[in-house]
Each structure stands twice: as structure tokens, then as C-alpha cells.
Amino acid sequence: MITNLFDIEEIKANYKFKGEYYDFKTLNQGHINNTYLLLFDYDGTEKCYILQQINTAVFKDPDVLMKNYVDVTEFVRNKVIQAGGNPKRESIKVYKTVDGKPYYLDKNGRYWRVINYIINTVSYDFPDNPDICRRTGKTFGNFQKLLADYPAETLAETIPNFHNTVSRYADFEAAVKADKVGRAASVQKEIEFVINRKKDCSVLLDLMEKGELPVRVTHNDTKLNNVLFDKKTGEGICVVDLDTVMPGLSLYDFGDSLRFAGNTADEDEKDLSKVKFNMDFYRAYTEGYLSAAGDSLNETEVYYLPFSCKLMTLECGIRFLTDYLNGDVYFRISRPEHNLDRCRTQLKLVEEIENLYLEMLAATQSIYTNLK
Ligand code: GN1
Ligand code: MG
């Protein structure tokens, strides 16, 4: 069967799948890669694989990307084995092609990878209760710890300057100036909002330069739906979407995660009155995160946890606005003003975080002190 999405015969000929292929489902949760679930009948039982098309407009060097991806997933797998866990459920495995490659380049020049599908798990697009946040914080805290002794120098930057907020700001300024698709005049309010917060963009990088914030190996895309929870136990068992694992700051992961999990509304909600920052979710996430990673963080990292929520939300708002100004060339959109709607929720959330800032600082310090 040839769908316009992929040619299953070509994919099948290049991988050693178990069983007879019978169908696929589209699993497009993210804004970047295209993801499908391939279904096979293996002697009467269903066997599933994940097929992903790598977005080469975003990840420009698939060889570098897949080297990182394989190295990181194997590192995680070995750690899981060492800790007596179940690598099939707690780590990602990259299936090699018949010629032993970690990806398949199809006849149309598209890059594909096949990874394991972890059954009996659930992921969330919205945290229904603080406990989900606590478990997410714990899972990302553990992930941070697990990568603590990863040899960072062997890791390439799959997207250079990914969370470099100074360079994100410069890209935004350039997009405003170029005004490629003539949208700048209609988003003056959003542009002003960002310009007024230019100073925030250099705070963490300055601390990094001074050696007060250590460079670590981080995930860099810690959205709630990048954690798989065990259906039975409810525990976070596997962190997915590892394309952006690179050297970074722990605060990038913490802030980015709460940008998403702390928002009471969807990332693309049009009704901004629904967009609030949920302090109960913040407290629960922070408890989970610090219980897992707290003893490996320094005091500056802990002090800047609330600020990182503001900064990473601002960064994401800047990225959506920049993409809107550039004519929607980066994030997948499903309606004309999608990136603008996303940008607006993020900027509203920045304001909410600013208003709660002192409360967040106090909560963080008290959680940290209680854990010590
Ligand atoms: C993208 O692919 P996805 O949806 O997990 C983006 C993140 C953004 C996020 C915003 C490689 O993540 O950086 O925070 O959208 N990933 C990349 O929802 O740019
Ligand atoms: Mg994702």
C-alpha cells in the first residue's frame, strides 16, 4: 500500500519487522516530526513499531542527529539495565535498517527512523491534577540525574543555540525588521511586550558565563507529552523525544516543562482569560523534581527555578511570534493564525508568572529546605 505519507513496501523492504503489516495510525502530537504507529500481526498478536519522519528543515544534519540519538538512547538503556529496570519499557531502541543504518533515506529524499512502541503507557496533553505534575517533575528530575555522567563533549548540538535566549531574541529582532510577510504592523502589541523584556534574555547566559550555572546534558524539550506513564502504576517510566538532548542548563528543562504543565489552558487557546499559571501544579512539579534531582543542583540553580519558568515561556512566545513574522516556516500549524495564538498564550502566561513571582520564590525555597 502506498499512502501519500510513506511507502510501506519500501519501508518494509528496509527493516526486519516481525509479523505481517496490516495498518498504521498517525500519532502527531508534536509540532516538528511526523510520527506513525505501524501495526503488524505477529502470529495472532499485535506488534507495533513507531515510524518517524525526521524533519530535516529543523534537524539539518540527520547523520549527526541520529548519532546523538543512538548514543543517548543506548546510554539510557544501559543505565536502566544497571539499575535493574526493564529496558524494553524504560528506554527507546532504534531499529537498524537491513544495511545496519540508524535511519532510512527513501527514494524521495525523506529520512525515516523506526523505534520501539512501549505498550500499556499513557501520555498527557494536559495535567488533570497536581499528582501528574509531581510525577512529571520526578521523571524529568531523574532523567537529569541519569545523564549527569554522560560525556557531554561527545554530544553534538543538533540545533545550535536552541535555548540561547539572546540569539532567539536576535532572530526575533531580525524577523521584525525583515517583516517578510507584512505581519509586523498587526502584532505591535506582542512585539512591544517582547522588547520590554529584552533584559531577561541574558540573565541565565550571564550566570553561565560566570560559572555560576553549570552546563549539563539536558533534554531541552520537556513537554508533558514527552513522558510516558505506566498505565498500571501511573509512574513516569520513559522520557521520549530525545532529538534535542544536548549540553544545556538544568533550568531550561525545568522552566520549559512548567511553561507547558503549569498553563491552565492549551498552548493554542484563543480565549486568553483561560490562561493562568497554576501554583498547585508548580508546587507539585517542584516537589517531584527536587526530590529526584535536588541534591545534584547548586543553590543558584534552585534560586532561579521560578525565573526559568518565566524565561522559557517568554522564549517560546518569542519563537512562535518569530515564526508568525517569518510566514510560519518552522512549527507545524493547522490554522492560519495558529502561531500567533500560541504566541499570545505564552506572553499571557509570562505576565501571570510575573505576578506570582514572589509566591513562586517562597514556595521553591520552602520545598527545597524541607527536602534537605
Ligand atoms: C516543539 O516537537 P514538539 O512539539 O515536542 C519544539 C519545542 C517547543 C514546542 C512548543 C525541536 O516541540 O522546542 O517548545 O514545539 N521542538 C523543536 O510546543 O523545536
Ligand atoms: Mg514531542
Coordinates of C-alpha atoms and ligand atoms in Angstrom, one line a residue:
M1 CA 0.0 0.0 0.0
I2 CA 1.3 3.4 -0.9
T3 CA -0.1 6.3 1.2
N4 CA 0.9 9.8 0.3
L5 CA 2.6 9.8 3.7
F6 CA 5.0 7.0 3.2
D7 CA 5.5 3.9 1.0
I8 CA 5.1 1.0 3.4
E9 CA 6.5 -1.5 0.9
E10 CA 9.7 0.5 0.6
I11 CA 9.9 0.9 4.4
K12 CA 9.2 -2.9 4.9
A13 CA 11.9 -3.9 2.5
N14 CA 14.4 -1.9 4.5
Y15 CA 13.6 -3.2 8.0
K16 CA 13.3 -6.6 9.6
F17 CA 9.8 -6.2 11.1
K18 CA 8.2 -9.1 12.9
G19 CA 4.8 -10.2 11.5
E20 CA 2.5 -9.1 8.7
Y21 CA 1.9 -5.4 8.3
Y22 CA -1.9 -4.6 8.3
D23 CA -2.4 -0.9 9.2
F24 CA -1.0 2.4 10.6
K25 CA -2.2 5.2 12.7
T26 CA -1.0 8.8 12.7
L27 CA 0.4 10.0 16.0
N28 CA 1.1 13.7 15.5
Q29 CA 1.5 15.1 19.0
G30 CA 4.5 17.2 18.3
H31 CA 5.0 20.3 16.1
I32 CA 8.1 19.0 14.3
N33 CA 8.4 15.4 13.3
N34 CA 5.7 13.2 11.6
T35 CA 5.0 10.1 13.7
Y36 CA 3.1 7.0 12.8
L37 CA 2.3 3.7 14.5
L38 CA 2.8 0.7 12.3
L39 CA 0.6 -2.3 13.2
F40 CA 1.7 -5.9 12.5
D41 CA 0.1 -9.2 13.1
Y42 CA 2.6 -11.4 14.7
D43 CA 1.2 -15.0 15.0
G44 CA -2.1 -13.6 16.1
T45 CA -0.8 -10.9 18.4
E46 CA -0.5 -7.3 17.6
K47 CA 3.1 -6.0 17.3
C48 CA 3.6 -2.2 16.9
Y49 CA 6.5 -0.1 15.8
I50 CA 6.9 3.7 15.7
L51 CA 7.9 5.2 12.4
Q52 CA 9.1 8.8 12.4
Q53 CA 9.9 11.1 9.5
I54 CA 12.7 13.3 10.6
N55 CA 12.1 16.9 9.9
T56 CA 15.2 17.9 8.0
A57 CA 14.3 21.5 7.8
V58 CA 14.7 21.6 11.6
F59 CA 17.3 18.9 12.1
K60 CA 19.6 19.8 9.2
D61 CA 22.1 17.0 9.6
P62 CA 20.3 13.7 10.0
D63 CA 23.7 11.8 10.5
V64 CA 24.7 14.0 13.4
L65 CA 21.1 13.8 14.8
M66 CA 20.9 10.1 14.6
K67 CA 24.4 9.5 16.1
N68 CA 23.4 11.6 19.1
Y69 CA 20.0 9.8 19.3
V70 CA 21.5 6.3 19.2
D71 CA 24.3 7.2 21.7
V72 CA 21.8 8.8 24.1
T73 CA 19.2 6.0 23.9
E74 CA 21.9 3.4 24.3
F75 CA 23.3 5.2 27.3
V76 CA 19.9 5.4 28.9
R77 CA 19.2 1.7 28.1
N78 CA 22.5 0.7 29.9
K79 CA 21.6 2.8 32.9
V80 CA 18.2 1.2 33.1
I81 CA 19.8 -2.3 32.9
Q82 CA 22.3 -1.4 35.6
A83 CA 19.5 -0.2 37.8
G84 CA 17.7 -3.5 37.4
G85 CA 14.9 -1.9 35.3
N86 CA 13.1 -3.1 32.2
P87 CA 14.9 -1.6 29.2
K88 CA 12.1 -2.5 26.8
R89 CA 9.7 -0.3 28.8
E90 CA 12.0 2.3 30.2
S91 CA 14.2 3.2 27.2
I92 CA 14.0 3.8 23.5
K93 CA 15.5 1.4 21.0
V94 CA 16.5 2.4 17.5
Y95 CA 15.9 -0.4 15.0
K96 CA 18.6 -0.6 12.3
T97 CA 17.8 -0.9 8.6
V98 CA 18.8 -4.0 6.8
D99 CA 22.1 -2.3 5.9
G100 CA 22.8 -1.5 9.6
K101 CA 21.9 2.2 9.4
P102 CA 20.0 4.1 12.2
Y103 CA 17.7 5.7 9.6
Y104 CA 16.4 5.0 6.1
L105 CA 16.6 7.6 3.3
D106 CA 13.7 6.9 0.9
K107 CA 13.6 7.4 -2.8
N108 CA 12.0 10.9 -2.3
G109 CA 14.9 12.1 -0.1
R110 CA 12.9 11.7 3.1
Y111 CA 14.6 10.4 6.3
W112 CA 12.9 7.8 8.5
R113 CA 13.6 6.1 11.7
V114 CA 11.9 3.2 13.4
I115 CA 11.8 2.9 17.2
N116 CA 10.1 0.6 19.7
Y117 CA 6.5 1.3 20.8
I118 CA 6.0 1.0 24.5
I119 CA 2.7 -0.7 25.3
N120 CA 0.4 0.0 28.3
T121 CA 1.6 3.5 28.7
V122 CA -0.3 6.8 28.7
S123 CA 0.8 10.4 28.0
Y124 CA -1.0 13.6 28.7
D125 CA -1.5 16.8 26.8
F126 CA -2.9 18.4 29.9
P127 CA -2.1 17.6 33.6
D128 CA -5.5 16.8 35.1
N129 CA -4.2 17.0 38.7
P130 CA -1.2 18.1 40.7
D131 CA -0.1 14.5 41.1
I132 CA 0.6 14.1 37.4
C133 CA 2.8 17.2 37.7
R134 CA 4.6 15.7 40.7
R135 CA 5.3 12.5 38.7
T136 CA 6.4 14.5 35.7
G137 CA 8.8 16.6 37.8
K138 CA 10.2 13.4 39.3
T139 CA 10.6 11.8 35.9
F140 CA 12.5 14.8 34.4
G141 CA 14.5 15.1 37.7
N142 CA 15.5 11.5 37.4
F143 CA 16.3 12.0 33.7
Q144 CA 18.6 14.9 34.6
K145 CA 20.4 12.7 37.1
L146 CA 20.7 9.8 34.8
L147 CA 22.5 12.0 32.2
A148 CA 24.8 13.5 34.9
D149 CA 27.8 11.4 33.8
Y150 CA 27.1 11.5 30.1
P151 CA 30.3 12.5 28.3
A152 CA 28.9 15.9 27.1
E153 CA 31.9 16.5 24.8
T154 CA 30.8 13.6 22.6
L155 CA 27.4 15.2 22.1
A156 CA 26.7 17.4 19.1
E157 CA 24.4 20.3 19.1
T158 CA 21.5 19.0 16.9
I159 CA 20.1 22.5 16.8
P160 CA 22.8 25.1 17.5
N161 CA 21.7 27.8 20.1
F162 CA 18.5 26.0 20.7
H163 CA 17.8 27.7 24.1
N164 CA 20.2 30.6 23.6
T165 CA 17.7 33.3 24.6
V166 CA 20.0 36.1 23.4
S167 CA 20.2 34.5 20.0
R168 CA 16.4 33.8 20.0
Y169 CA 15.9 37.5 20.7
A170 CA 18.2 38.5 17.9
D171 CA 16.3 36.2 15.5
F172 CA 13.0 37.9 16.6
E173 CA 14.5 41.4 16.0
A174 CA 15.6 40.3 12.6
A175 CA 12.2 38.9 11.8
V176 CA 10.5 42.2 12.9
K177 CA 12.9 44.2 10.7
A178 CA 12.6 42.0 7.6
D179 CA 8.8 41.7 8.1
K180 CA 8.8 39.2 5.2
V181 CA 5.1 38.6 5.0
G182 CA 3.9 42.0 6.2
R183 CA 2.5 40.9 9.5
A184 CA 4.5 43.1 11.9
A185 CA 2.1 46.1 11.9
S186 CA -0.7 43.8 13.1
V187 CA 1.3 42.4 16.1
Q188 CA 2.7 45.6 17.5
K189 CA 1.4 44.8 21.0
E190 CA 3.2 41.5 21.1
I191 CA 6.4 42.9 19.6
E192 CA 6.4 45.6 22.4
F193 CA 5.8 43.0 25.1
V194 CA 8.9 41.1 24.0
I195 CA 11.1 44.2 23.5
N196 CA 10.2 45.3 27.1
R197 CA 11.7 42.0 28.4
K198 CA 14.9 42.0 26.4
K199 CA 17.0 42.2 29.5
D200 CA 15.5 38.9 30.8
C201 CA 17.0 37.1 27.8
S202 CA 20.6 37.4 29.0
V203 CA 20.2 36.6 32.7
L204 CA 20.9 32.8 32.7
L205 CA 23.5 33.1 30.0
D206 CA 25.4 35.7 32.1
L207 CA 25.3 33.4 35.1
M208 CA 26.6 30.5 32.9
E209 CA 29.5 32.7 31.6
K210 CA 30.4 33.5 35.2
G211 CA 30.4 29.8 36.0
E212 CA 27.5 30.1 38.5
L213 CA 25.3 27.8 36.4
P214 CA 26.9 24.6 35.3
V215 CA 26.5 23.2 31.7
R216 CA 24.9 19.8 31.9
V217 CA 23.4 17.4 29.4
T218 CA 19.8 18.3 29.2
H219 CA 16.6 17.1 27.3
N220 CA 15.6 20.6 26.1
D221 CA 12.0 19.7 25.1
T222 CA 10.4 18.7 28.4
K223 CA 6.8 19.0 27.4
L224 CA 4.4 16.9 29.5
N225 CA 3.5 14.7 26.4
N226 CA 7.2 13.7 26.2
V227 CA 6.8 11.5 29.3
L228 CA 5.2 8.0 29.1
F229 CA 3.5 6.9 32.3
D230 CA 2.9 3.2 33.1
K231 CA -0.9 2.6 32.8
K232 CA -1.0 0.4 35.8
T233 CA 1.3 2.1 38.3
G234 CA 0.9 5.7 37.0
E235 CA 4.7 6.2 37.4
G236 CA 6.6 8.1 34.7
I237 CA 8.7 5.3 33.1
C238 CA 10.2 6.7 29.9
V239 CA 11.2 10.1 28.5
V240 CA 10.8 10.4 24.8
D241 CA 11.5 12.9 22.0
L242 CA 15.3 12.8 22.5
D243 CA 16.3 14.7 19.4
T244 CA 17.3 17.8 21.3
V245 CA 19.3 16.1 24.1
M246 CA 22.4 18.4 24.1
P247 CA 24.6 20.4 26.5
G248 CA 22.4 22.9 28.3
L249 CA 21.2 24.3 31.6
S250 CA 19.0 22.3 34.0
L251 CA 16.9 25.4 34.2
Y252 CA 15.9 25.0 30.5
D253 CA 14.3 21.7 31.3
F254 CA 12.6 22.8 34.4
G255 CA 11.2 26.1 33.0
D256 CA 10.1 24.6 29.7
S257 CA 8.3 21.8 31.5
L258 CA 6.3 24.2 33.7
R259 CA 5.7 26.5 30.7
F260 CA 3.5 23.7 29.5
A261 CA 2.3 21.8 32.6
G262 CA 1.7 25.0 34.6
N263 CA -0.6 26.5 32.0
T264 CA -4.3 26.1 32.9
A265 CA -5.1 26.3 29.2
D266 CA -3.9 24.7 26.0
E267 CA -0.8 26.1 24.3
D268 CA -3.0 27.4 21.4
E269 CA -6.1 28.5 23.4
K270 CA -7.7 31.6 21.8
D271 CA -9.6 32.7 25.0
L272 CA -6.7 34.3 27.0
S273 CA -8.8 34.6 30.1
K274 CA -8.4 30.9 30.5
V275 CA -4.6 31.2 30.5
K276 CA -3.3 31.2 34.1
F277 CA -0.3 29.8 35.9
N278 CA -1.4 27.0 38.3
M279 CA 0.5 27.4 41.6
D280 CA -0.6 24.0 42.8
F281 CA 0.8 22.4 39.7
Y282 CA 4.0 24.4 40.2
R283 CA 4.4 23.3 43.8
A284 CA 3.7 19.6 43.0
Y285 CA 6.1 19.7 40.0
T286 CA 8.8 21.3 42.1
E287 CA 8.4 18.8 44.9
G288 CA 8.7 15.9 42.4
Y289 CA 11.7 17.5 40.6
L290 CA 13.7 18.5 43.6
S291 CA 13.0 15.1 45.3
A292 CA 14.7 13.5 42.3
A293 CA 17.4 16.0 41.2
G294 CA 17.6 18.4 44.2
D295 CA 20.9 17.1 45.6
S296 CA 22.7 17.4 42.3
L297 CA 21.7 21.0 41.8
N298 CA 23.6 24.0 43.1
E299 CA 21.9 26.8 45.1
T300 CA 21.9 29.2 42.1
E301 CA 20.1 26.7 40.0
V302 CA 17.5 26.3 42.8
Y303 CA 17.1 30.0 43.2
Y304 CA 16.4 30.6 39.5
L305 CA 13.8 27.9 39.1
P306 CA 10.9 30.4 39.2
F307 CA 12.7 32.7 36.8
S308 CA 13.3 29.8 34.4
C309 CA 9.6 29.3 34.1
K310 CA 9.2 32.9 33.0
L311 CA 12.2 32.9 30.7
M312 CA 11.3 29.6 28.9
T313 CA 7.8 30.8 28.4
L314 CA 9.0 34.1 27.1
E315 CA 11.4 32.2 24.8
C316 CA 8.6 30.0 23.4
G317 CA 6.4 33.1 22.9
I318 CA 9.3 34.7 21.0
R319 CA 9.8 31.6 18.9
F320 CA 6.1 31.5 17.9
L321 CA 6.0 35.2 17.2
T322 CA 9.2 35.0 15.1
D323 CA 7.7 32.1 13.1
Y324 CA 4.5 34.0 12.6
L325 CA 6.5 37.0 11.3
N326 CA 8.6 34.7 9.1
G327 CA 5.4 33.2 7.5
D328 CA 5.0 30.0 9.5
V329 CA 8.1 28.2 8.3
Y330 CA 9.1 26.2 11.4
F331 CA 6.3 24.9 13.6
R332 CA 3.5 22.8 12.1
I333 CA 0.3 24.8 12.0
S334 CA -3.3 23.7 11.5
R335 CA -5.0 27.1 11.1
P336 CA -3.8 30.4 9.6
E337 CA -3.1 32.3 12.9
H338 CA -2.0 29.2 14.9
N339 CA 1.5 30.6 15.7
L340 CA 0.0 33.9 16.7
D341 CA -2.5 32.2 19.1
R342 CA 0.3 30.2 20.5
C343 CA 2.5 33.3 21.0
R344 CA -0.4 35.0 22.8
T345 CA -0.9 32.2 25.3
Q346 CA 2.8 32.2 26.1
L347 CA 3.0 36.0 26.6
K348 CA -0.1 35.9 28.8
L349 CA 1.5 33.2 30.8
V350 CA 4.7 35.3 31.2
E351 CA 2.5 38.0 32.8
E352 CA 0.8 35.6 35.1
I353 CA 4.2 34.2 36.2
E354 CA 5.5 37.8 36.8
N355 CA 2.5 38.4 39.1
L356 CA 3.1 35.2 41.0
Y357 CA 6.9 35.5 41.1
L358 CA 7.4 36.2 44.9
E359 CA 5.0 33.4 45.8
M360 CA 6.9 31.0 43.5
L361 CA 10.2 32.0 45.1
A362 CA 8.9 31.4 48.6
A363 CA 7.3 28.1 47.6
T364 CA 10.5 26.9 46.0
Q365 CA 12.7 27.8 48.9
S366 CA 10.4 26.1 51.4
I367 CA 10.2 22.9 49.3
Y368 CA 14.0 22.9 49.0
T369 CA 14.5 23.4 52.7
N370 CA 12.0 20.7 53.7
L371 CA 13.8 18.2 51.4
K372 CA 17.3 18.9 52.8
Ligands
GN1_1 C1 8.4 21.7 19.6 O1 8.0 18.7 18.7 P1 7.5 19.2 19.9 O2 6.1 19.6 19.8 O3 7.7 18.2 21.1 C2 9.7 22.3 19.7 C3 9.9 22.7 21.2 C4 8.8 23.7 21.6 C5 7.5 23.1 21.3 C6 6.4 24.1 21.6 C7 12.7 20.7 18.1 O4 8.3 20.5 20.3 O5 11.2 23.4 21.3 O6 9.0 24.1 22.9 O7 7.3 22.6 20.0 N1 10.8 21.4 19.3 C8 11.7 21.8 18.4 O8 5.2 23.4 21.8 O9 11.8 22.9 18.0
MG2 MG 7.2 16.0 21.5

